[in-house]
mmCIF file of C-alpha atoms in Angstrom:
data_model
loop_
_atom_site.group_PDB
_atom_site.id
_atom_site.type_symbol
_atom_site.label_atom_id
_atom_site.label_comp_id
_atom_site.label_asym_id
_atom_site.label_seq_id
_atom_site.Cartn_x
_atom_site.Cartn_y
_atom_site.Cartn_z
ATOM 1 C CA MET A 58 -61.109 11.961 -126.882
ATOM 2 C CA CYS A 59 -62.718 8.858 -125.229
ATOM 3 C CA SER A 60 -64.573 6.839 -125.733
ATOM 4 C CA LYS A 61 -67.176 6.743 -123.044
ATOM 5 C CA ILE A 62 -68.123 9.997 -122.598
ATOM 6 C CA GLY A 63 -71.516 11.633 -121.389
ATOM 7 C CA TYR A 64 -73.518 14.252 -120.394
ATOM 8 C CA MET A 65 -73.888 16.566 -116.655
ATOM 9 C CA ARG A 66 -74.646 20.332 -116.049
ATOM 10 C CA LYS A 67 -74.276 21.169 -112.269
ATOM 11 C CA PHE A 68 -70.881 21.278 -111.633
ATOM 12 C CA LYS A 69 -67.960 24.492 -112.074
ATOM 13 C CA CYS A 70 -64.967 24.028 -113.320
ATOM 14 C CA ILE A 71 -61.632 24.914 -111.237
ATOM 15 C CA ILE A 72 -59.836 26.548 -113.837
ATOM 16 C CA CYS A 73 -62.623 29.307 -115.170
ATOM 17 C CA ASN A 74 -65.963 28.638 -113.637
ATOM 18 C CA GLY A 75 -67.175 27.413 -116.350
ATOM 19 C CA ASN A 76 -69.506 24.437 -116.684
ATOM 20 C CA LEU A 77 -68.979 20.512 -116.680
ATOM 21 C CA LYS A 78 -70.487 19.039 -119.357
ATOM 22 C CA PHE A 79 -68.792 16.169 -120.779
ATOM 23 C CA ILE A 80 -68.295 13.174 -118.213
ATOM 24 C CA ILE A 81 -64.870 11.292 -119.224
ATOM 25 C CA SER A 82 -65.702 8.316 -116.560
ATOM 26 C CA ASN A 83 -68.186 7.477 -114.119
ATOM 27 C CA HIS A 84 -65.254 6.250 -111.838
ATOM 28 C CA VAL A 85 -61.885 6.250 -111.504
ATOM 29 C CA ARG A 86 -59.628 3.251 -110.671
ATOM 30 C CA ASP A 87 -59.647 3.320 -106.424
ATOM 31 C CA SER A 88 -63.288 5.237 -105.985
ATOM 32 C CA LYS A 89 -66.834 4.524 -107.701
ATOM 33 C CA ASN A 90 -68.022 7.621 -106.325
ATOM 34 C CA HIS A 91 -66.153 10.152 -108.558
ATOM 35 C CA LYS A 92 -66.266 10.771 -111.653
ATOM 36 C CA VAL A 93 -63.608 12.450 -113.844
ATOM 37 C CA ILE A 94 -65.395 16.013 -116.090
ATOM 38 C CA ARG A 95 -64.348 18.044 -118.927
ATOM 39 C CA CYS A 96 -65.457 21.796 -118.947
ATOM 40 C CA SER A 97 -67.582 22.685 -121.996
ATOM 41 C CA LYS A 98 -65.372 26.172 -122.110
ATOM 42 C CA CYS A 99 -61.448 25.578 -121.355
ATOM 43 C CA LYS A 100 -61.675 22.306 -121.590
ATOM 44 C CA HIS A 101 -60.255 21.485 -118.536
ATOM 45 C CA VAL A 102 -60.505 17.597 -117.111
ATOM 46 C CA GLN A 103 -60.917 17.529 -113.706
ATOM 47 C CA LEU A 104 -62.062 15.504 -110.593
ATOM 48 C CA ASN A 105 -65.830 16.015 -108.857
ATOM 49 C CA PRO A 106 -66.794 15.730 -106.655
ATOM 50 C CA VAL A 107 -63.186 18.108 -105.378
ATOM 51 C CA PRO A 108 -62.115 16.442 -101.814
ATOM 52 C CA SER A 109 -61.909 18.819 -99.217
ATOM 53 C CA MET A 110 -58.963 19.658 -97.021
ATOM 54 C CA GLU A 111 -59.901 17.430 -94.292
ATOM 55 C CA GLU A 112 -60.014 14.915 -96.651
ATOM 56 C CA ASP A 113 -57.300 15.365 -98.306
ATOM 57 C CA LYS A 114 -55.260 15.380 -94.976
ATOM 58 C CA ILE A 115 -56.561 11.834 -94.156
ATOM 59 C CA PHE A 116 -55.829 10.814 -98.048
ATOM 60 C CA TYR A 117 -51.976 12.211 -97.706
ATOM 61 C CA ASP A 118 -51.303 11.470 -93.856
ATOM 62 C CA ASN A 119 -52.140 7.548 -94.681
ATOM 63 C CA ASN A 120 -50.221 7.545 -97.491
ATOM 64 C CA LEU A 121 -53.358 5.830 -99.317
ATOM 65 C CA GLN A 122 -52.813 6.946 -102.879
ATOM 66 C CA GLU A 123 -49.861 4.225 -102.819
ATOM 67 C CA LYS A 124 -51.822 2.307 -100.467
ATOM 68 C CA ASN A 125 -55.028 1.770 -102.674
ATOM 69 C CA ILE A 126 -52.786 -0.056 -105.701
ATOM 70 C CA HIS A 127 -52.137 -2.397 -102.811
ATOM 71 C CA TYR A 128 -47.754 -1.188 -103.118
ATOM 72 C CA ASN A 129 -45.594 -0.567 -100.658
ATOM 73 C CA GLY A 130 -42.598 -0.962 -101.564
ATOM 74 C CA SER A 131 -39.097 -0.140 -99.456
ATOM 75 C CA ILE A 132 -36.636 3.246 -99.064
ATOM 76 C CA LYS A 133 -34.374 1.016 -101.254
ATOM 77 C CA GLU A 134 -36.729 -0.159 -103.488
ATOM 78 C CA ASN A 135 -38.722 3.198 -104.084
ATOM 79 C CA ARG A 136 -34.993 4.548 -104.357
ATOM 80 C CA LYS A 137 -34.351 2.447 -107.769
ATOM 81 C CA LYS A 138 -38.193 2.160 -108.591
ATOM 82 C CA GLY A 139 -37.248 6.543 -109.130
ATOM 83 C CA LEU A 140 -33.633 6.553 -109.422
ATOM 84 C CA SER A 141 -33.813 7.390 -113.993
ATOM 85 C CA ASP A 142 -37.186 9.954 -113.048
ATOM 86 C CA LEU A 143 -34.457 11.455 -110.068
ATOM 87 C CA SER A 144 -31.412 11.601 -112.432
ATOM 88 C CA ARG A 145 -33.233 13.692 -114.920
ATOM 89 C CA ARG A 146 -34.996 16.047 -112.314
ATOM 90 C CA VAL A 147 -31.748 17.933 -110.501
ATOM 91 C CA GLU A 148 -29.970 17.677 -113.764
ATOM 92 C CA PHE A 149 -32.976 19.878 -114.893
ATOM 93 C CA VAL A 150 -33.028 22.228 -112.083
ATOM 94 C CA SER A 151 -29.282 22.513 -110.943
ATOM 95 C CA LYS A 152 -29.033 24.267 -114.636
ATOM 96 C CA ILE A 153 -31.407 27.094 -114.362
ATOM 97 C CA THR A 154 -30.768 27.583 -110.810
ATOM 98 C CA PRO A 155 -27.775 29.389 -109.013
ATOM 99 C CA LYS A 156 -24.919 27.694 -107.713
ATOM 100 C CA ASN A 157 -25.615 27.289 -104.303
ATOM 101 C CA GLY A 158 -29.199 28.834 -104.568
ATOM 102 C CA LYS A 159 -32.515 28.396 -102.590
ATOM 103 C CA ILE A 160 -34.719 25.656 -103.829
ATOM 104 C CA LEU A 161 -38.037 24.609 -102.207
ATOM 105 C CA GLU A 162 -39.498 21.389 -103.177
ATOM 106 C CA ILE A 163 -43.301 21.141 -102.283
ATOM 107 C CA GLY A 164 -44.028 17.059 -102.624
ATOM 108 C CA SER A 165 -40.851 16.477 -101.682
ATOM 109 C CA GLY A 166 -42.083 12.253 -101.147
ATOM 110 C CA TYR A 167 -38.990 10.287 -99.539
ATOM 111 C CA GLY A 168 -36.616 13.174 -99.800
ATOM 112 C CA PHE A 169 -34.591 11.606 -102.533
ATOM 113 C CA CYS A 170 -34.061 14.923 -105.136
ATOM 114 C CA LEU A 171 -33.625 16.709 -101.332
ATOM 115 C CA GLU A 172 -31.083 14.130 -100.571
ATOM 116 C CA GLN A 173 -29.375 14.579 -104.075
ATOM 117 C CA MET A 174 -29.640 18.556 -103.959
ATOM 118 C CA ILE A 175 -27.891 18.894 -101.043
ATOM 119 C CA LYS A 176 -24.921 17.432 -102.408
ATOM 120 C CA LYS A 177 -24.506 19.278 -104.784
ATOM 121 C CA ASN A 178 -24.167 22.735 -102.051
ATOM 122 C CA TYR A 179 -27.913 23.675 -102.889
ATOM 123 C CA ASP A 180 -30.145 25.184 -99.983
ATOM 124 C CA ILE A 181 -33.137 23.138 -100.037
ATOM 125 C CA VAL A 182 -35.886 23.084 -97.982
ATOM 126 C CA GLY A 183 -38.839 20.415 -98.421
ATOM 127 C CA ILE A 184 -42.865 20.301 -98.167
ATOM 128 C CA GLU A 185 -44.807 17.338 -97.780
ATOM 129 C CA VAL A 186 -48.148 17.050 -96.524
ATOM 130 C CA SER A 187 -47.899 12.880 -95.814
ATOM 131 C CA LYS A 188 -46.824 11.928 -92.210
ATOM 132 C CA GLU A 189 -45.891 9.073 -93.190
ATOM 133 C CA ARG A 190 -43.476 10.232 -95.804
ATOM 134 C CA ARG A 191 -41.885 12.648 -93.847
ATOM 135 C CA VAL A 192 -40.995 9.928 -91.155
ATOM 136 C CA ILE A 193 -39.128 7.957 -93.578
ATOM 137 C CA SER A 194 -37.551 11.875 -95.486
ATOM 138 C CA LYS A 195 -36.102 11.747 -92.082
ATOM 139 C CA LYS A 196 -34.463 8.626 -92.632
ATOM 140 C CA VAL A 197 -33.261 9.688 -96.327
ATOM 141 C CA THR A 198 -31.898 13.342 -95.857
ATOM 142 C CA LYS A 199 -31.205 16.591 -93.185
ATOM 143 C CA ALA A 200 -33.027 18.807 -95.271
ATOM 144 C CA LYS A 201 -35.679 20.412 -93.427
ATOM 145 C CA VAL A 202 -38.796 18.796 -94.336
ATOM 146 C CA LEU A 203 -42.182 21.160 -93.474
ATOM 147 C CA ASP A 204 -45.351 20.682 -92.439
ATOM 148 C CA VAL A 205 -46.566 23.395 -94.318
ATOM 149 C CA ASN A 206 -50.147 24.500 -96.315
ATOM 150 C CA ILE A 207 -49.324 26.664 -99.376
ATOM 151 C CA MET A 208 -53.113 27.314 -99.440
ATOM 152 C CA SER A 209 -52.862 29.292 -96.763
ATOM 153 C CA ASP A 210 -53.281 32.570 -95.851
ATOM 154 C CA GLU A 211 -49.924 33.327 -94.168
ATOM 155 C CA ILE A 212 -46.905 31.298 -94.723
ATOM 156 C CA ASN A 213 -43.460 33.141 -94.503
ATOM 157 C CA LEU A 214 -40.709 30.545 -95.631
ATOM 158 C CA GLY A 215 -38.478 33.989 -97.294
ATOM 159 C CA LYS A 216 -37.790 33.937 -101.016
ATOM 160 C CA PHE A 217 -36.257 30.722 -103.475
ATOM 161 C CA HIS A 218 -34.408 31.269 -106.390
ATOM 162 C CA SER A 219 -36.673 28.036 -107.953
ATOM 163 C CA ILE A 220 -39.360 26.234 -106.414
ATOM 164 C CA VAL A 221 -39.588 22.822 -107.697
ATOM 165 C CA LEU A 222 -43.017 20.193 -107.485
ATOM 166 C CA PHE A 223 -42.769 16.986 -109.532
ATOM 167 C CA HIS A 224 -46.213 15.358 -109.842
ATOM 168 C CA VAL A 225 -48.086 17.898 -107.486
ATOM 169 C CA LEU A 226 -49.912 20.045 -108.611
ATOM 170 C CA GLU A 227 -51.989 17.721 -110.178
ATOM 171 C CA HIS A 228 -53.929 16.977 -106.408
ATOM 172 C CA ILE A 229 -54.132 20.967 -105.483
ATOM 173 C CA SER A 230 -57.830 21.521 -105.024
ATOM 174 C CA ASN A 231 -57.474 25.778 -104.933
ATOM 175 C CA LEU A 232 -55.350 26.102 -107.788
ATOM 176 C CA GLU A 233 -55.004 29.867 -107.829
ATOM 177 C CA GLN A 234 -54.426 30.385 -103.837
ATOM 178 C CA PHE A 235 -51.824 28.119 -104.097
ATOM 179 C CA LEU A 236 -50.185 29.740 -107.681
ATOM 180 C CA GLN A 237 -50.344 33.036 -106.034
ATOM 181 C CA ASN A 238 -48.632 32.244 -102.603
ATOM 182 C CA MET A 239 -46.182 30.854 -104.408
ATOM 183 C CA ARG A 240 -45.430 32.377 -106.988
ATOM 184 C CA GLN A 241 -44.979 35.915 -104.098
ATOM 185 C CA MET A 242 -41.541 33.184 -102.028
ATOM 186 C CA LEU A 243 -40.060 33.749 -105.911
ATOM 187 C CA TYR A 244 -36.984 35.981 -105.933
ATOM 188 C CA GLN A 245 -37.258 38.385 -109.141
ATOM 189 C CA ASN A 246 -36.861 36.301 -111.835
ATOM 190 C CA GLY A 247 -37.088 33.051 -110.280
ATOM 191 C CA ASN A 248 -38.297 29.472 -111.210
ATOM 192 C CA VAL A 249 -41.392 27.498 -111.008
ATOM 193 C CA VAL A 250 -40.768 24.146 -112.348
ATOM 194 C CA ILE A 251 -43.804 21.600 -112.614
ATOM 195 C CA GLU A 252 -43.991 18.322 -113.477
ATOM 196 C CA VAL A 253 -47.526 17.206 -114.545
ATOM 197 C CA PRO A 254 -49.173 14.306 -116.557
ATOM 198 C CA ASN A 255 -50.187 14.594 -119.302
ATOM 199 C CA PHE A 256 -53.614 14.525 -120.552
ATOM 200 C CA ASP A 257 -52.791 14.578 -123.918
ATOM 201 C CA ASP A 258 -50.909 11.514 -123.829
ATOM 202 C CA TYR A 259 -50.637 9.530 -126.812
ATOM 203 C CA GLN A 260 -52.096 6.350 -125.700
ATOM 204 C CA ILE A 261 -54.811 7.660 -123.282
ATOM 205 C CA PRO A 262 -57.481 7.375 -126.183
ATOM 206 C CA ILE A 263 -56.407 4.500 -128.169
ATOM 207 C CA ASN A 264 -55.308 2.201 -124.827
ATOM 208 C CA TYR A 265 -59.095 1.978 -122.445
ATOM 209 C CA GLU A 266 -56.960 -0.118 -119.626
ATOM 210 C CA TYR A 267 -54.087 2.701 -119.950
ATOM 211 C CA LYS A 268 -56.696 5.751 -119.205
ATOM 212 C CA GLU A 269 -58.655 3.959 -116.615
ATOM 213 C CA TRP A 270 -55.258 3.651 -115.230
ATOM 214 C CA ASN A 271 -54.644 7.440 -114.573
ATOM 215 C CA LEU A 272 -57.792 8.308 -113.514
ATOM 216 C CA GLN A 273 -57.305 8.389 -109.564
ATOM 217 C CA ARG A 274 -58.804 9.893 -106.443
ATOM 218 C CA ALA A 275 -55.663 11.290 -105.421
ATOM 219 C CA HIS A 276 -55.447 13.339 -109.130
ATOM 220 C CA ILE A 277 -57.968 16.741 -109.032
ATOM 221 C CA HIS A 278 -56.763 17.767 -112.227
ATOM 222 C CA TYR A 279 -55.847 16.219 -115.886
ATOM 223 C CA PHE A 280 -53.478 19.124 -117.356
ATOM 224 C CA ASN A 281 -52.497 18.960 -121.215
ATOM 225 C CA PRO A 282 -49.980 21.635 -122.758
ATOM 226 C CA LYS A 283 -52.941 24.102 -122.840
ATOM 227 C CA THR A 284 -54.690 24.259 -119.740
ATOM 228 C CA ILE A 285 -51.629 24.066 -117.654
ATOM 229 C CA LYS A 286 -50.558 27.445 -119.505
ATOM 230 C CA PHE A 287 -53.573 29.161 -118.858
ATOM 231 C CA ILE A 288 -53.591 28.791 -115.572
ATOM 232 C CA LEU A 289 -50.146 29.866 -114.999
ATOM 233 C CA GLN A 290 -50.649 32.678 -116.889
ATOM 234 C CA LYS A 291 -53.763 33.692 -115.051
ATOM 235 C CA ASN A 292 -51.822 33.611 -111.741
ATOM 236 C CA GLY A 293 -49.110 35.681 -112.885
ATOM 237 C CA PHE A 294 -46.594 33.506 -114.276
ATOM 238 C CA LYS A 295 -44.776 34.918 -117.180
ATOM 239 C CA LYS A 296 -42.308 33.575 -120.134
ATOM 240 C CA ILE A 297 -43.846 30.160 -119.120
ATOM 241 C CA ASN A 298 -41.955 27.220 -121.602
ATOM 242 C CA ILE A 299 -43.502 23.602 -122.043
ATOM 243 C CA PHE A 300 -41.148 20.134 -122.816
ATOM 244 C CA GLY A 301 -42.333 17.319 -122.901
ATOM 245 C CA VAL A 302 -40.809 14.061 -121.060
ATOM 246 C CA GLN A 303 -41.687 10.514 -122.212
ATOM 247 C CA ARG A 304 -41.176 8.569 -118.983
ATOM 248 C CA TYR A 305 -41.999 4.810 -120.271
ATOM 249 C CA GLY A 306 -40.306 3.367 -122.597
ATOM 250 C CA MET A 307 -41.824 0.958 -125.292
ATOM 251 C CA GLY A 308 -41.587 -1.690 -122.875
ATOM 252 C CA ASN A 309 -44.120 -0.343 -121.186
ATOM 253 C CA MET A 310 -46.356 0.804 -123.762
ATOM 254 C CA PHE A 311 -46.470 -2.420 -125.384
ATOM 255 C CA ASN A 312 -46.906 -4.232 -121.501
ATOM 256 C CA TRP A 313 -49.700 -2.146 -121.400
ATOM 257 C CA LYS A 314 -51.534 -3.429 -124.923
ATOM 258 C CA ILE A 315 -50.270 -7.243 -123.961
ATOM 259 C CA ASN A 316 -51.054 -7.094 -120.304
ATOM 260 C CA GLN A 317 -53.219 -4.614 -119.840
ATOM 261 C CA LYS A 318 -51.514 -3.253 -116.744
ATOM 262 C CA PRO A 319 -48.990 -1.475 -114.949
ATOM 263 C CA GLN A 320 -45.712 -2.540 -114.170
ATOM 264 C CA LEU A 321 -45.616 -1.440 -110.344
ATOM 265 C CA GLU A 322 -42.310 -3.072 -110.090
ATOM 266 C CA ASN A 323 -40.660 -1.980 -112.565
ATOM 267 C CA PRO A 324 -42.298 1.137 -113.907
ATOM 268 C CA LEU A 325 -39.003 2.645 -116.102
ATOM 269 C CA PHE A 326 -39.197 -0.498 -118.011
ATOM 270 C CA ALA A 327 -37.121 0.401 -121.242
ATOM 271 C CA PHE A 328 -35.555 -1.940 -124.118
ATOM 272 C CA LYS A 329 -32.507 -0.883 -124.626
ATOM 273 C CA GLU A 330 -29.464 -3.306 -125.592
ATOM 274 C CA GLY A 331 -30.289 -3.393 -129.439
ATOM 275 C CA TYR A 332 -33.268 -1.153 -129.265
ATOM 276 C CA THR A 333 -31.657 2.707 -128.189
ATOM 277 C CA GLU A 334 -31.896 4.310 -131.375
ATOM 278 C CA ILE A 335 -35.410 2.865 -131.760
ATOM 279 C CA GLU A 336 -36.300 4.090 -128.030
ATOM 280 C CA LYS A 337 -34.428 7.327 -128.838
ATOM 281 C CA ASN A 338 -36.558 8.246 -131.676
ATOM 282 C CA TYR A 339 -40.015 6.787 -130.070
ATOM 283 C CA LYS A 340 -39.222 8.946 -126.916
ATOM 284 C CA ASN A 341 -38.179 12.169 -129.208
ATOM 285 C CA PHE A 342 -41.502 11.745 -131.499
ATOM 286 C CA LEU A 343 -44.045 11.991 -128.380
ATOM 287 C CA GLU A 344 -42.274 14.940 -126.588
ATOM 288 C CA LYS A 345 -41.472 17.323 -129.314
ATOM 289 C CA ASN A 346 -44.699 17.181 -130.559
ATOM 290 C CA LEU A 347 -46.422 17.083 -126.547
ATOM 291 C CA ILE A 348 -47.872 13.824 -126.660
ATOM 292 C CA SER A 349 -45.643 12.422 -124.033
ATOM 293 C CA ASP A 350 -47.104 10.890 -121.395
ATOM 294 C CA THR A 351 -45.218 13.782 -118.934
ATOM 295 C CA ILE A 352 -44.781 17.651 -119.584
ATOM 296 C CA ILE A 353 -42.516 20.166 -117.574
ATOM 297 C CA ILE A 354 -43.716 23.926 -117.419
ATOM 298 C CA VAL A 355 -41.127 26.459 -116.466
ATOM 299 C CA GLY A 356 -42.284 29.939 -115.346
ATOM 300 C CA LYS A 357 -40.463 33.551 -113.990
#
């Protein structure tokens, strides 16, 4: 799948404890001290070495994921940049959550989703590990935003109809503890909604610069539909449905091919007027075949 593949022996897969043998990359975009490696058994792709909880706390408290790419947008700029994703997510969660139901958003960021779900009369609570983002979210929403470690053995937040994680699970080192604790917080027949980048993304094997950009210190896991389903089933989730979501349009694809770099100020750039049908067909094809840049997983 990737052009630069090596071989190594000594590390173990977080998901299945198999041998991590195949090197996808000897570095990530913001660290030369981390590799990305594929498991020989379950084919899961992960970061190595895996950061400790203490290292991650420093990393996220200082919002280094964004600072490492020299992006520090205002509340207004971040709201505008994420508007398309926000609208889609709010609509999706509203369809599967009972009216006025209880929702927990893990990784609530700047609080934009919390703000919108409150307007729809949902009882929603956020968890955000980044100190900087918690401070900013207080300016955005009146919802509670907690500093809670879901990997802790003692969590007492009550039960929820839906627990949602948008681009969060790929950051979690102790997946089994995290998922088992999260499952205990769901009502019977409650939903977990997980959105993650898709390592089966169509562009990754054909665009070297795009692949290099997607490999980063913050992402411990590089899921595809098969590996995300495996880890959820292993931890007791059932009725798992996976949907492709192509967040970025054709304009973004052409930008990567021509300019070989991201569009940080306008990442959802898409051709619209005069290109609507072509844009729709492009996204539908990738989503239907689960080779879109993003996947959404719903489990019971």
